[in-house]
mmCIF file with all atom_site columns, C-alpha atoms in Angstrom:
data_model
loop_
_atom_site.group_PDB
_atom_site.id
_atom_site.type_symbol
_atom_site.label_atom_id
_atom_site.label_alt_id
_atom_site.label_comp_id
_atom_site.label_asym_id
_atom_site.label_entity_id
_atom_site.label_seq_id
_atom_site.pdbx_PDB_ins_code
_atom_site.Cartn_x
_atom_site.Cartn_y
_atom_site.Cartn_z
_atom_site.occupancy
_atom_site.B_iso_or_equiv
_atom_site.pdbx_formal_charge
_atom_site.auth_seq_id
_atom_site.auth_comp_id
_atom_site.auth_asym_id
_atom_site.auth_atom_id
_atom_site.pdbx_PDB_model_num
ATOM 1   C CA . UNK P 1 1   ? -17.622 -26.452 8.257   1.00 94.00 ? 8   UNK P CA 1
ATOM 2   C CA . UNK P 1 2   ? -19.916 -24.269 6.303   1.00 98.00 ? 9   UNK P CA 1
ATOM 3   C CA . UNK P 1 3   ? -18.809 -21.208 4.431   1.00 98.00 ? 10  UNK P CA 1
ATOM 4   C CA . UNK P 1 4   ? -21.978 -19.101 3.056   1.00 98.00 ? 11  UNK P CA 1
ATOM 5   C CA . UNK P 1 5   ? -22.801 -16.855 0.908   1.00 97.00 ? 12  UNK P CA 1
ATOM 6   C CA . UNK P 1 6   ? -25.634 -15.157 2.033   1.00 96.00 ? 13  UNK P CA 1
ATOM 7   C CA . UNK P 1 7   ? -26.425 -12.122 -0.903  1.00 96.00 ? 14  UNK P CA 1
ATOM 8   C CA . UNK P 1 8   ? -29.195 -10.589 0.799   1.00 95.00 ? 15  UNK P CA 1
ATOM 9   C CA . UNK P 1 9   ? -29.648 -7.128  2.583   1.00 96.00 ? 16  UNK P CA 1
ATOM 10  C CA . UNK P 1 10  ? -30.050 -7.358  6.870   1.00 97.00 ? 17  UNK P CA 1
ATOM 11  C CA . UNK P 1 11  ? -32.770 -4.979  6.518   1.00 96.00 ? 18  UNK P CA 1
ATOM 12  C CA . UNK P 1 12  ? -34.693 -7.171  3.797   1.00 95.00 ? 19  UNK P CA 1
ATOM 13  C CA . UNK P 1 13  ? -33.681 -10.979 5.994   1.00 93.00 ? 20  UNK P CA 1
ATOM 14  C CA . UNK P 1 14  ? -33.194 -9.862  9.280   1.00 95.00 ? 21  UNK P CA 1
ATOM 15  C CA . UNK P 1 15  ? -33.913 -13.434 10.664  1.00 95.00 ? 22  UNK P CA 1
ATOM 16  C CA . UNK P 1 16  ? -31.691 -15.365 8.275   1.00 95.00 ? 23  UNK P CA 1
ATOM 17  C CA . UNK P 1 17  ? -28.907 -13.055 9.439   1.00 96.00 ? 24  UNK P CA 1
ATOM 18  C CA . UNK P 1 18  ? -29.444 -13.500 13.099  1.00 96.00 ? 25  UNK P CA 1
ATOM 19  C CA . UNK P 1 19  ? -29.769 -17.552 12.737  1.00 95.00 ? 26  UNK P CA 1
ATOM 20  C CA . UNK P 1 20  ? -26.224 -16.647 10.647  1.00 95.00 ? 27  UNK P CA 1
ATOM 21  C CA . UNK P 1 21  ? -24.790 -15.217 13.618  1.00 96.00 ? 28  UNK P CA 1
ATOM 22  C CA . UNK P 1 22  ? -26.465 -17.781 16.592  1.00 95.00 ? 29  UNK P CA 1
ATOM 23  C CA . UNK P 1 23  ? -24.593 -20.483 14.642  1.00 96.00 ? 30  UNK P CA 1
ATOM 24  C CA . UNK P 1 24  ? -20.755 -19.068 14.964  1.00 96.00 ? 31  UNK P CA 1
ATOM 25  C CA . UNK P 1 25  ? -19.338 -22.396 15.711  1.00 95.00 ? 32  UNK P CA 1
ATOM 26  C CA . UNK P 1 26  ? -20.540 -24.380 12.754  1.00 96.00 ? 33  UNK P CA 1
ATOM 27  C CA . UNK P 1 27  ? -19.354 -21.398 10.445  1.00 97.00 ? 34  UNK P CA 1
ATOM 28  C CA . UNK P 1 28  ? -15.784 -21.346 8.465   1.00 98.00 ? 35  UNK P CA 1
ATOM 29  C CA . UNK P 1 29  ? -16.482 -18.113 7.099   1.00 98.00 ? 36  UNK P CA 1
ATOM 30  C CA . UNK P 1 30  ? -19.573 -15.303 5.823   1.00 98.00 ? 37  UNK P CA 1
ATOM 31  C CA . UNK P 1 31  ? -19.212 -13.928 2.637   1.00 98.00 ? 38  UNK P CA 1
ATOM 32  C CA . UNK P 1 32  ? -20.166 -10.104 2.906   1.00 98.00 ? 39  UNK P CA 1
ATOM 33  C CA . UNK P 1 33  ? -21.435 -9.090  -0.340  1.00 98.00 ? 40  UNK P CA 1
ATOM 34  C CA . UNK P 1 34  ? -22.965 -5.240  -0.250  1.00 97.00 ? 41  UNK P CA 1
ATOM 35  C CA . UNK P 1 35  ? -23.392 -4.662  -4.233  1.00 96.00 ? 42  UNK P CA 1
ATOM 36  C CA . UNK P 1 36  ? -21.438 -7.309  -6.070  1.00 96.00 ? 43  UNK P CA 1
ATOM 37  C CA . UNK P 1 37  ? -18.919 -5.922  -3.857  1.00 97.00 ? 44  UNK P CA 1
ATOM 38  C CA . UNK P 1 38  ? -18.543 -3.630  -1.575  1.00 98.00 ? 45  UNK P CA 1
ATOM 39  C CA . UNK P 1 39  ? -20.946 -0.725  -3.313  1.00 96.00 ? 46  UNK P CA 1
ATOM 40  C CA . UNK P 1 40  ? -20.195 2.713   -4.076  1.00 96.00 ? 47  UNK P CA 1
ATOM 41  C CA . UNK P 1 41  ? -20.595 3.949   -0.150  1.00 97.00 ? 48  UNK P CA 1
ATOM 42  C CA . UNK P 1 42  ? -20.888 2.465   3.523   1.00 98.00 ? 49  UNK P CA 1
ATOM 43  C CA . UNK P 1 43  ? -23.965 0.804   4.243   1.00 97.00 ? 50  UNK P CA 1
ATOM 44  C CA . UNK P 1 44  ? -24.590 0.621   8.253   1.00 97.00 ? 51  UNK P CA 1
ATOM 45  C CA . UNK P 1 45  ? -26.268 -2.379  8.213   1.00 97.00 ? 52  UNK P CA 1
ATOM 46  C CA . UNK P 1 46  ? -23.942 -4.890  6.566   1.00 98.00 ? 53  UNK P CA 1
ATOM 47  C CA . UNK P 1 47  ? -21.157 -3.287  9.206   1.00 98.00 ? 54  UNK P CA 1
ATOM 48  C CA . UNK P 1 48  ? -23.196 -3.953  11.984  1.00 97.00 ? 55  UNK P CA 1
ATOM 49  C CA . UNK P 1 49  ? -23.601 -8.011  11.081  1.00 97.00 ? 56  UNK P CA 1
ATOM 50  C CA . UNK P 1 50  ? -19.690 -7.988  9.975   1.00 98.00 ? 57  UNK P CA 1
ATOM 51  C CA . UNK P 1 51  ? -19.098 -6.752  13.164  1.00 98.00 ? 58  UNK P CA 1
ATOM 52  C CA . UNK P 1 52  ? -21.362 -9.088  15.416  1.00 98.00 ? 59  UNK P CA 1
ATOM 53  C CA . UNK P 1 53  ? -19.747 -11.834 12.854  1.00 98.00 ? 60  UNK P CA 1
ATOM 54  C CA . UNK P 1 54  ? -16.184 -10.890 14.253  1.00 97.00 ? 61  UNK P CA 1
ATOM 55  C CA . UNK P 1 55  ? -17.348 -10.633 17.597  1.00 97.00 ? 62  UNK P CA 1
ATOM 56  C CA . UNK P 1 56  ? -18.452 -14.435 17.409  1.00 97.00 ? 63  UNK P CA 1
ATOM 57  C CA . UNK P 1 57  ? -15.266 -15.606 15.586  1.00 97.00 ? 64  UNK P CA 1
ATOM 58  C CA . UNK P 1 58  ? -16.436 -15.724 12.056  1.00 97.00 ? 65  UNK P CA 1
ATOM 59  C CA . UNK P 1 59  ? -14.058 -14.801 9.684   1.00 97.00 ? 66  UNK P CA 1
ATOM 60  C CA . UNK P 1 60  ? -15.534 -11.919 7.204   1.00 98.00 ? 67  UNK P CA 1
ATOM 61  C CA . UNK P 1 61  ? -14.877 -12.526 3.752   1.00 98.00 ? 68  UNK P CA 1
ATOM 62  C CA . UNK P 1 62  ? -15.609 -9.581  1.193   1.00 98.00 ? 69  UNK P CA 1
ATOM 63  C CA . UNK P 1 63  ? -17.237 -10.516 -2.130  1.00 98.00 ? 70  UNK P CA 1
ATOM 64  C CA . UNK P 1 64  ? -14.694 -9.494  -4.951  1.00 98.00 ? 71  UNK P CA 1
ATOM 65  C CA . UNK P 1 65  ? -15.252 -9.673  -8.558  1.00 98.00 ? 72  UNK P CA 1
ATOM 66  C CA . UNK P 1 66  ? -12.167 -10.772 -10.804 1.00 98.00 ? 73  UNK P CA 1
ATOM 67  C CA . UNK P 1 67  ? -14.390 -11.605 -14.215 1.00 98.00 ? 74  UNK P CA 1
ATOM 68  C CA . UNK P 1 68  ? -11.680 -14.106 -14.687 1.00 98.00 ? 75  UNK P CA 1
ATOM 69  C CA . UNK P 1 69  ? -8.781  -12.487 -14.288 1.00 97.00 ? 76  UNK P CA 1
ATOM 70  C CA . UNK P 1 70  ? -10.378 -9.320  -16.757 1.00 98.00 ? 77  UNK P CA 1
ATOM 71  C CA . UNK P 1 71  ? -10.580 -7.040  -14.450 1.00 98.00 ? 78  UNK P CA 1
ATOM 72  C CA . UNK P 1 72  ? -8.260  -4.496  -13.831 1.00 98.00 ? 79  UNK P CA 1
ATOM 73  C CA . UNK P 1 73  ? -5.968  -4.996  -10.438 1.00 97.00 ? 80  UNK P CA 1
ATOM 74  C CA . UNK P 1 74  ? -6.415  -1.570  -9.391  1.00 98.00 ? 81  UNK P CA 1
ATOM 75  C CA . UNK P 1 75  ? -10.252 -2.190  -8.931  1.00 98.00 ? 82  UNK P CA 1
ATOM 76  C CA . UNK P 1 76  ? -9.535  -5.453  -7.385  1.00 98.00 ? 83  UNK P CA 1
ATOM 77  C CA . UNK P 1 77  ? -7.288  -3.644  -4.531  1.00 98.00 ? 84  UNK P CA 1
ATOM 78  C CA . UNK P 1 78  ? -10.034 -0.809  -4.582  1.00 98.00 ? 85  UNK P CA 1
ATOM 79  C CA . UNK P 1 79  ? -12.912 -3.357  -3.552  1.00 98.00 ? 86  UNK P CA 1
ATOM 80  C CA . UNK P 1 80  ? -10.471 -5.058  -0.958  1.00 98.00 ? 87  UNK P CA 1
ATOM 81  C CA . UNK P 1 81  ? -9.981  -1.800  0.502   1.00 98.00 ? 88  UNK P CA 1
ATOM 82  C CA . UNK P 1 82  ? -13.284 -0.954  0.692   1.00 98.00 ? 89  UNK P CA 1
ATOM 83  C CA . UNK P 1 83  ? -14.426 -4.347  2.572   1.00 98.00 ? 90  UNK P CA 1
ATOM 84  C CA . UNK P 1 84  ? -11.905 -3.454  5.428   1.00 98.00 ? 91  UNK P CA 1
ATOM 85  C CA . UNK P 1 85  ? -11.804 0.226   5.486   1.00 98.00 ? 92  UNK P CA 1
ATOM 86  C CA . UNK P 1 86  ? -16.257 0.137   5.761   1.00 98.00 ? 93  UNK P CA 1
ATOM 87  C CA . UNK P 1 87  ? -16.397 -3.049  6.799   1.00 98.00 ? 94  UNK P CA 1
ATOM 88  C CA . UNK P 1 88  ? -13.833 -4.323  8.755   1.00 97.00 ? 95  UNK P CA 1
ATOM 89  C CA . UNK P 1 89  ? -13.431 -7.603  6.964   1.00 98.00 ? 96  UNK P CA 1
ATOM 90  C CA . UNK P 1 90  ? -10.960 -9.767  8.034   1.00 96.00 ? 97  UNK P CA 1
ATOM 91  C CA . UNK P 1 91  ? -11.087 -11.806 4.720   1.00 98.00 ? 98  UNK P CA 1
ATOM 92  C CA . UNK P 1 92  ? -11.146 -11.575 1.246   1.00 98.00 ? 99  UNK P CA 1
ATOM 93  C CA . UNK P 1 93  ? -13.546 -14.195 -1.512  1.00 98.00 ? 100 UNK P CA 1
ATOM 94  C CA . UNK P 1 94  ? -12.350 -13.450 -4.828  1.00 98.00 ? 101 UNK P CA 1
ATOM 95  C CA . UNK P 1 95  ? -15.176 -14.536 -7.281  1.00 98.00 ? 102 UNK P CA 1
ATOM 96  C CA . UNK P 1 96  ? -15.042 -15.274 -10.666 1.00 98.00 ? 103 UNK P CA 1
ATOM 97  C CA . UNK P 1 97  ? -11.604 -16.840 -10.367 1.00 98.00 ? 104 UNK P CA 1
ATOM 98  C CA . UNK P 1 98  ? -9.640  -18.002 -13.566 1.00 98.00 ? 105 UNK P CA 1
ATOM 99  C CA . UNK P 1 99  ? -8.684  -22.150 -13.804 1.00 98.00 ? 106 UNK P CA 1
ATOM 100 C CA . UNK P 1 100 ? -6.400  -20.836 -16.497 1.00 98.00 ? 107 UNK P CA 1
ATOM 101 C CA . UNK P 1 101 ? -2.407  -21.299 -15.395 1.00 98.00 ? 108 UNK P CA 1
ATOM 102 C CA . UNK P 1 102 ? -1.633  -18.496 -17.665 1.00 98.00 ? 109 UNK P CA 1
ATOM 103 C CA . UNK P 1 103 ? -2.824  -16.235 -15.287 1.00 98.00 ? 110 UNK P CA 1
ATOM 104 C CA . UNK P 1 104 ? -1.044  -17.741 -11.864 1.00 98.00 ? 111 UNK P CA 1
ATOM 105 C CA . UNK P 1 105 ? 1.297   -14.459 -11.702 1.00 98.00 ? 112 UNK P CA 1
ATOM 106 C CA . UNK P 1 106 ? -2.041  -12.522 -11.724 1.00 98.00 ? 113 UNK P CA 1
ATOM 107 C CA . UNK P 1 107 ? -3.919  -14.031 -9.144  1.00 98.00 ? 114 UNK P CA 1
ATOM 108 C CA . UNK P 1 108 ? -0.523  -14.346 -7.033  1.00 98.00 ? 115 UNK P CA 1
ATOM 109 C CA . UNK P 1 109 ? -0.034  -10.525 -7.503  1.00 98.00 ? 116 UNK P CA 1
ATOM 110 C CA . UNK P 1 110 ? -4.095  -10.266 -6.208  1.00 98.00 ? 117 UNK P CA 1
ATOM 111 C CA . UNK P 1 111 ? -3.263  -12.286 -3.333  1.00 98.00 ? 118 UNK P CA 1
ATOM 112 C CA . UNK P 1 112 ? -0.268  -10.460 -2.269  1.00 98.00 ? 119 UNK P CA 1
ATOM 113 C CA . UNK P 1 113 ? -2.990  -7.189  -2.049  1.00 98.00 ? 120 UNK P CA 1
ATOM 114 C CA . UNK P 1 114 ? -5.342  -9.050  -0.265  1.00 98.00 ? 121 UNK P CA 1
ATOM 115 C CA . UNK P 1 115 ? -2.997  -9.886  2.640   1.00 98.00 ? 122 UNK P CA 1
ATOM 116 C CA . UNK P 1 116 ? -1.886  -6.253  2.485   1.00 97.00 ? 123 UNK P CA 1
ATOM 117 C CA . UNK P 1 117 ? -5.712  -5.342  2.951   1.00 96.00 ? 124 UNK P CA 1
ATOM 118 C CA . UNK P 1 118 ? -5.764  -7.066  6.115   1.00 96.00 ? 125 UNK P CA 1
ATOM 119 C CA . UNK P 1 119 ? -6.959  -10.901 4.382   1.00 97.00 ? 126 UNK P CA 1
ATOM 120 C CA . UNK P 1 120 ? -5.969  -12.960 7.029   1.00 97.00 ? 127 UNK P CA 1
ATOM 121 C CA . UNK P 1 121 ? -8.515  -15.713 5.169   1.00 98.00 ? 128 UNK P CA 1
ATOM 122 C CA . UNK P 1 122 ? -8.005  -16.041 1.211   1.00 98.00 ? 129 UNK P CA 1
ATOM 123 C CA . UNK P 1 123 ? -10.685 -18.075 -0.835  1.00 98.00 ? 130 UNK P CA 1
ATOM 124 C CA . UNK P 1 124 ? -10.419 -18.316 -4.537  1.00 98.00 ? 131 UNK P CA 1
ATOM 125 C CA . UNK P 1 125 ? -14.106 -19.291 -5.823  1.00 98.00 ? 132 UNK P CA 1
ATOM 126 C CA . UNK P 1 126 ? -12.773 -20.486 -9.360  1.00 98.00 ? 133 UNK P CA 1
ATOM 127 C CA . UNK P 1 127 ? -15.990 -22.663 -9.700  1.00 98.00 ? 134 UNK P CA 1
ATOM 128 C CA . UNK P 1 128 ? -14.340 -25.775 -11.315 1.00 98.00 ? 135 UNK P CA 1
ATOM 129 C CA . UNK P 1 129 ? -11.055 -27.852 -10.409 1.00 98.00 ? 136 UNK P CA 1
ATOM 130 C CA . UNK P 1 130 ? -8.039  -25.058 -11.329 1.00 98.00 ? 137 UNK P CA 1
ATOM 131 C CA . UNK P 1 131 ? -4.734  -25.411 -12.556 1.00 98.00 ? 138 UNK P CA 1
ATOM 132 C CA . UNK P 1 132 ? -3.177  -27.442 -9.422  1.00 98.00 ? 139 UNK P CA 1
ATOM 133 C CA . UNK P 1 133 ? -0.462  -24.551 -8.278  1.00 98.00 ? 140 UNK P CA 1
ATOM 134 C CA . UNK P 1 134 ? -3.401  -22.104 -7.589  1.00 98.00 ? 141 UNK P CA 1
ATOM 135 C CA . UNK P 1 135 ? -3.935  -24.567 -4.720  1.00 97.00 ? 142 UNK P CA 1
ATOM 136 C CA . UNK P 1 136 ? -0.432  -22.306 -3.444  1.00 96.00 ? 143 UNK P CA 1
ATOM 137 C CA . UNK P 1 137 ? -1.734  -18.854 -3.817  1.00 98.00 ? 144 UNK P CA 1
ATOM 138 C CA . UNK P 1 138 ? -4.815  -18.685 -1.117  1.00 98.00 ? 145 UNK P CA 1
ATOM 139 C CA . UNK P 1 139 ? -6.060  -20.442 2.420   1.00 98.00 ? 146 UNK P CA 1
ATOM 140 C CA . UNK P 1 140 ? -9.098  -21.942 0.035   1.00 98.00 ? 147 UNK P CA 1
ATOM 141 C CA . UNK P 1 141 ? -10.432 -22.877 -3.521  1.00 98.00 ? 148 UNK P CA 1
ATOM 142 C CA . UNK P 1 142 ? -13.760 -23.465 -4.196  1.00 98.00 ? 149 UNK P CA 1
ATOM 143 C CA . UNK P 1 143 ? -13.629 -26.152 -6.655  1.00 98.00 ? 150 UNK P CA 1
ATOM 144 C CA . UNK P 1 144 ? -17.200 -26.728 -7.110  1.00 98.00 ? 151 UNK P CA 1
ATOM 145 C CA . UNK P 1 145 ? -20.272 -24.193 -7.723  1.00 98.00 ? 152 UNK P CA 1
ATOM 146 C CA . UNK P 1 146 ? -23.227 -25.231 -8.999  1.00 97.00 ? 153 UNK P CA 1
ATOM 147 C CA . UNK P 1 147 ? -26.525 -27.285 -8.998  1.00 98.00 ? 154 UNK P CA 1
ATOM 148 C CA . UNK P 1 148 ? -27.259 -30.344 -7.288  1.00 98.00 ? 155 UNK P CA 1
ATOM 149 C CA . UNK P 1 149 ? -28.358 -32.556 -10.142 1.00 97.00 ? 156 UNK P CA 1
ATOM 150 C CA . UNK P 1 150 ? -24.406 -31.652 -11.558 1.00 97.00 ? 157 UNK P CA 1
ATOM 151 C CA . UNK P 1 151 ? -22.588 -32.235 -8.773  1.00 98.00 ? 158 UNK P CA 1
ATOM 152 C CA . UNK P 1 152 ? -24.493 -35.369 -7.868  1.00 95.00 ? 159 UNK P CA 1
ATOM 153 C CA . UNK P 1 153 ? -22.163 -37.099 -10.659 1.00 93.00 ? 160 UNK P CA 1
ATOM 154 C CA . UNK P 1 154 ? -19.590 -34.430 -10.119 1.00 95.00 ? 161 UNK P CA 1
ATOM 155 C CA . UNK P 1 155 ? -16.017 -35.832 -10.404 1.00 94.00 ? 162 UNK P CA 1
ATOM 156 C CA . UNK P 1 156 ? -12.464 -34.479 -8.414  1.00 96.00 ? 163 UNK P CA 1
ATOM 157 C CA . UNK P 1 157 ? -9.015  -34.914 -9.550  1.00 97.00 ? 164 UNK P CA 1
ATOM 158 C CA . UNK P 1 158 ? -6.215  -36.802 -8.278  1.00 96.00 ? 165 UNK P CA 1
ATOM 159 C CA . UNK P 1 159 ? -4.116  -33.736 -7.442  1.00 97.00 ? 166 UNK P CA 1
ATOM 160 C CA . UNK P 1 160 ? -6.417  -32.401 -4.990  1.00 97.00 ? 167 UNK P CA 1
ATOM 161 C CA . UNK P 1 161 ? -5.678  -35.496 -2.659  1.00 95.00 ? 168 UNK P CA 1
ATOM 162 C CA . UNK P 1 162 ? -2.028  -34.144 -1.894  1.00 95.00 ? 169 UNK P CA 1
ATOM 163 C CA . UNK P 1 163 ? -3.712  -31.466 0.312   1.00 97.00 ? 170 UNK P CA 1
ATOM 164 C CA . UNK P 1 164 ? -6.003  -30.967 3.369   1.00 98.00 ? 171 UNK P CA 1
ATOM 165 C CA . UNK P 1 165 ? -9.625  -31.419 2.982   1.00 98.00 ? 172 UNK P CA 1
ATOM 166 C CA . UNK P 1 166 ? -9.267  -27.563 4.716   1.00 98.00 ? 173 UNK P CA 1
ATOM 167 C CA . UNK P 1 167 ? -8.556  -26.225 1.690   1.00 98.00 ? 174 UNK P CA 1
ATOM 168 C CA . UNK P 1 168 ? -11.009 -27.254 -0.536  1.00 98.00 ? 175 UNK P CA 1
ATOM 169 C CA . UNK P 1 169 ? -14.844 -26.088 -0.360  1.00 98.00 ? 176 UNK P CA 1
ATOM 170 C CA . UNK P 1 170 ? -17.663 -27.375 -2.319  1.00 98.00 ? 177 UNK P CA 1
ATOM 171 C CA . UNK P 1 171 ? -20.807 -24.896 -3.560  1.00 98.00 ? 178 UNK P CA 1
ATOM 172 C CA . UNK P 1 172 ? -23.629 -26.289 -4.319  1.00 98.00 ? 179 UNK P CA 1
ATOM 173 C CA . UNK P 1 173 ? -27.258 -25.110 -5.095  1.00 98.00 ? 180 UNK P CA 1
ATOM 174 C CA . UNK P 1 174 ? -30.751 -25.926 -5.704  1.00 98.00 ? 181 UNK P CA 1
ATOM 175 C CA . UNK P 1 175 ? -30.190 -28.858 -3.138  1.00 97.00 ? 182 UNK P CA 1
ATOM 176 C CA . UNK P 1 176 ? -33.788 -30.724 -2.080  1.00 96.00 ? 183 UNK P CA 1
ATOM 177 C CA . UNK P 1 177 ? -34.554 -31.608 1.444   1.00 93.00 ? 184 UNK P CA 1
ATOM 178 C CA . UNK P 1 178 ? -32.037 -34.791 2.569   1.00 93.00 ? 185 UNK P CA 1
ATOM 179 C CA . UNK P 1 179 ? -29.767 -34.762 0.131   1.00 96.00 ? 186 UNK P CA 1
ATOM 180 C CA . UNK P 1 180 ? -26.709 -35.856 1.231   1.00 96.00 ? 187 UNK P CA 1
ATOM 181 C CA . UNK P 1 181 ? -24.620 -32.805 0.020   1.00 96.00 ? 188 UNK P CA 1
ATOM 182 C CA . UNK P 1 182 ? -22.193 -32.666 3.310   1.00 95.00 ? 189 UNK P CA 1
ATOM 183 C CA . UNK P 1 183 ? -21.886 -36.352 3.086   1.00 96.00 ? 190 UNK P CA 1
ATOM 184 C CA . UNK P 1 184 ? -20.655 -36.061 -0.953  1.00 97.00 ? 191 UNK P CA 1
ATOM 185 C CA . UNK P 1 185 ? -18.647 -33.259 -0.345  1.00 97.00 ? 192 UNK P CA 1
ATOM 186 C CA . UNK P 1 186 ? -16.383 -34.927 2.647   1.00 97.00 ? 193 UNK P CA 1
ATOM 187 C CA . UNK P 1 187 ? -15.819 -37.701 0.659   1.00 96.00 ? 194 UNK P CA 1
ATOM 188 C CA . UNK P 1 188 ? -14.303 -36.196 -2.260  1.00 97.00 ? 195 UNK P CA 1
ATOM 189 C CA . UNK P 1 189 ? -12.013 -34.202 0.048   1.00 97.00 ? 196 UNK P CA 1
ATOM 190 C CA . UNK P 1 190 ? -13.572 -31.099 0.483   1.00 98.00 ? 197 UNK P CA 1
ATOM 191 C CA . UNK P 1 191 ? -13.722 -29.665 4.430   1.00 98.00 ? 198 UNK P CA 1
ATOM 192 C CA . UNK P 1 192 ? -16.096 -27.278 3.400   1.00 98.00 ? 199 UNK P CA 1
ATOM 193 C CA . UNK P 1 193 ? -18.862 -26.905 1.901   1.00 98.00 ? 200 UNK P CA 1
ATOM 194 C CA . UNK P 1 194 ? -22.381 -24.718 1.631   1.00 98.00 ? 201 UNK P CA 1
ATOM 195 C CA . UNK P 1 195 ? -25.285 -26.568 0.297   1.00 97.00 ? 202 UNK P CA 1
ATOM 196 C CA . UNK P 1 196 ? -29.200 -24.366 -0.261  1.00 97.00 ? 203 UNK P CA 1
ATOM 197 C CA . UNK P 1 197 ? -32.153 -24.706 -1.581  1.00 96.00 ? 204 UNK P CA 1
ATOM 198 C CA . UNK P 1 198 ? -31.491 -21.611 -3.837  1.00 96.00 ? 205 UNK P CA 1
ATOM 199 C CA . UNK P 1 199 ? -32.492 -21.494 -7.199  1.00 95.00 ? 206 UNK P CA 1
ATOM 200 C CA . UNK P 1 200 ? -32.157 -19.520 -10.241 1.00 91.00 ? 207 UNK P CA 1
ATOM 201 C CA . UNK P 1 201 ? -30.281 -16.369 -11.304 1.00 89.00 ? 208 UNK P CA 1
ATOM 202 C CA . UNK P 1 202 ? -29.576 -15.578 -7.391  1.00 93.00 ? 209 UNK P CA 1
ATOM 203 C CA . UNK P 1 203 ? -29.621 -19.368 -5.432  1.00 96.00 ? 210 UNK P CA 1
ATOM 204 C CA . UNK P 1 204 ? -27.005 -17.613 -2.645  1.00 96.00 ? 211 UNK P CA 1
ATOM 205 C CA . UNK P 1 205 ? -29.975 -15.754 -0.597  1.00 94.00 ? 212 UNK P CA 1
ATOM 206 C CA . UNK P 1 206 ? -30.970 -18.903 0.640   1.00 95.00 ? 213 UNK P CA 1
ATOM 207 C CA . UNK P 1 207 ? -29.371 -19.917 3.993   1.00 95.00 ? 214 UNK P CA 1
ATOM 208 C CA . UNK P 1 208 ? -27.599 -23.791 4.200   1.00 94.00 ? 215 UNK P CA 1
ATOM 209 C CA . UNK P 1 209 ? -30.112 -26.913 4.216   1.00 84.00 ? 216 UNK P CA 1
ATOM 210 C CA . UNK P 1 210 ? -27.877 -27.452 7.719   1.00 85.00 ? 217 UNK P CA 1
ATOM 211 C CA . UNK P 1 211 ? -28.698 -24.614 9.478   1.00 88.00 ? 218 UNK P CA 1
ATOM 212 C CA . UNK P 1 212 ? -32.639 -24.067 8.602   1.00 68.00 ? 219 UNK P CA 1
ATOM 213 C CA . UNK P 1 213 ? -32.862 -27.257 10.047  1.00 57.00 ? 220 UNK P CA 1
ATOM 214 C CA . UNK P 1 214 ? -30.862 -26.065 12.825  1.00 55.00 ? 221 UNK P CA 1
ATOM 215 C CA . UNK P 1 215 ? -33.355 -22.636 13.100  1.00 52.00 ? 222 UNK P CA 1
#
């Protein structure tokens, strides 16, 4: 199953948002991410994809900063109120995760909001392989973010075999044609996975290799 990220306006990509929403059934989830977030005010247009996401069965997720467990909880909540209050999301992708154990009771206190917000989906996107009990405090981690030529040799932990495939999900960017991303990422135990062509500063406004082909 593929869980994107797609950080680009529906005004700006109308067509990569419509081949989004024609392929419901190979989607886990959408990230919905405004303004690094959910912006200062409504904007119509992300509301009316959300919605036509929901109406199709695609959980919502909305793109939350935690700068590593820096930022304050009270903007966490405020951004997870936003997403459902403008947006109606029905999920919740907490970015910038920490790894760090230390900060378990944080992250466990964000998650408890989340589900309050209406989160009936929880990612973590900590990046690399966390501490092994975050694995208890959301629905998903993303244990992997990053470029191909890094996660061709990328390694995975023992730990992570004592749980479902379903709760692990691979990120990976700057992918050429045929590489067998999908293939890697099933076989170190991760059910999902997003794998572009994306590069640079801003690889996520590229849509999966999978569903381009697909288009």
């Amino acid at each position: 199953m593929l869980l994107v990220p797609l950080y680009e306006h529906p005004a700006d990509r109308p067509e990569e948002w419509e081949l989004l929403i024609r392929s419901a059934g190979r989607l886990h989830s959408v990230v919905l991410n405004p303004a690094s977030g959910p912006g200062e005010a409504p904007d119509e247009r992300f509301a009316a994809v959300a919605q036509r996401l929901r109406d199709a069965g695609v959980p919502v997720l909305g793109y939350t900063d935690t700068d590593y467990g820096r930022r304050p909880h009270s903007a966490v909540v405020q951004d997870l109120l936003r997403h459902r209050d403008w947006y109606g999301a029905d999920g919740a992708f907490l970015d910038q995760a920490s790894a760090d154990p230390a900060l378990l009771s944080h992250y466990g206190r964000l998650g408890v909001a989340a589900r309050a917000a209406g989160a009936r989906t929880l990612v973590l996107n900590h990046g690399v392989h966390p501490h092994p009990d975050y694995a208890g405090l959301a629905d998903l981690l993303v244990t992997f973010e990053g470029p191909w030529d890094a996660y061709r040799d990328a390694s995975v932990p023992p730990w992570t075999a004592d749980h479902p495939a379903q709760r692990f999900c691979h990120l990976v960017y700057a992918v050429p044609p045929g590489a067998p991303a999908a293939e890697l990422a099933r076989q170190r135990g991760a059910g999902v996975h997003c794998a572009v062509p994306g590069t640079g500063a801003h690889p996520w406004g590229t849509l999966p290799h999978a569903l381009e082909a697909a288009g």
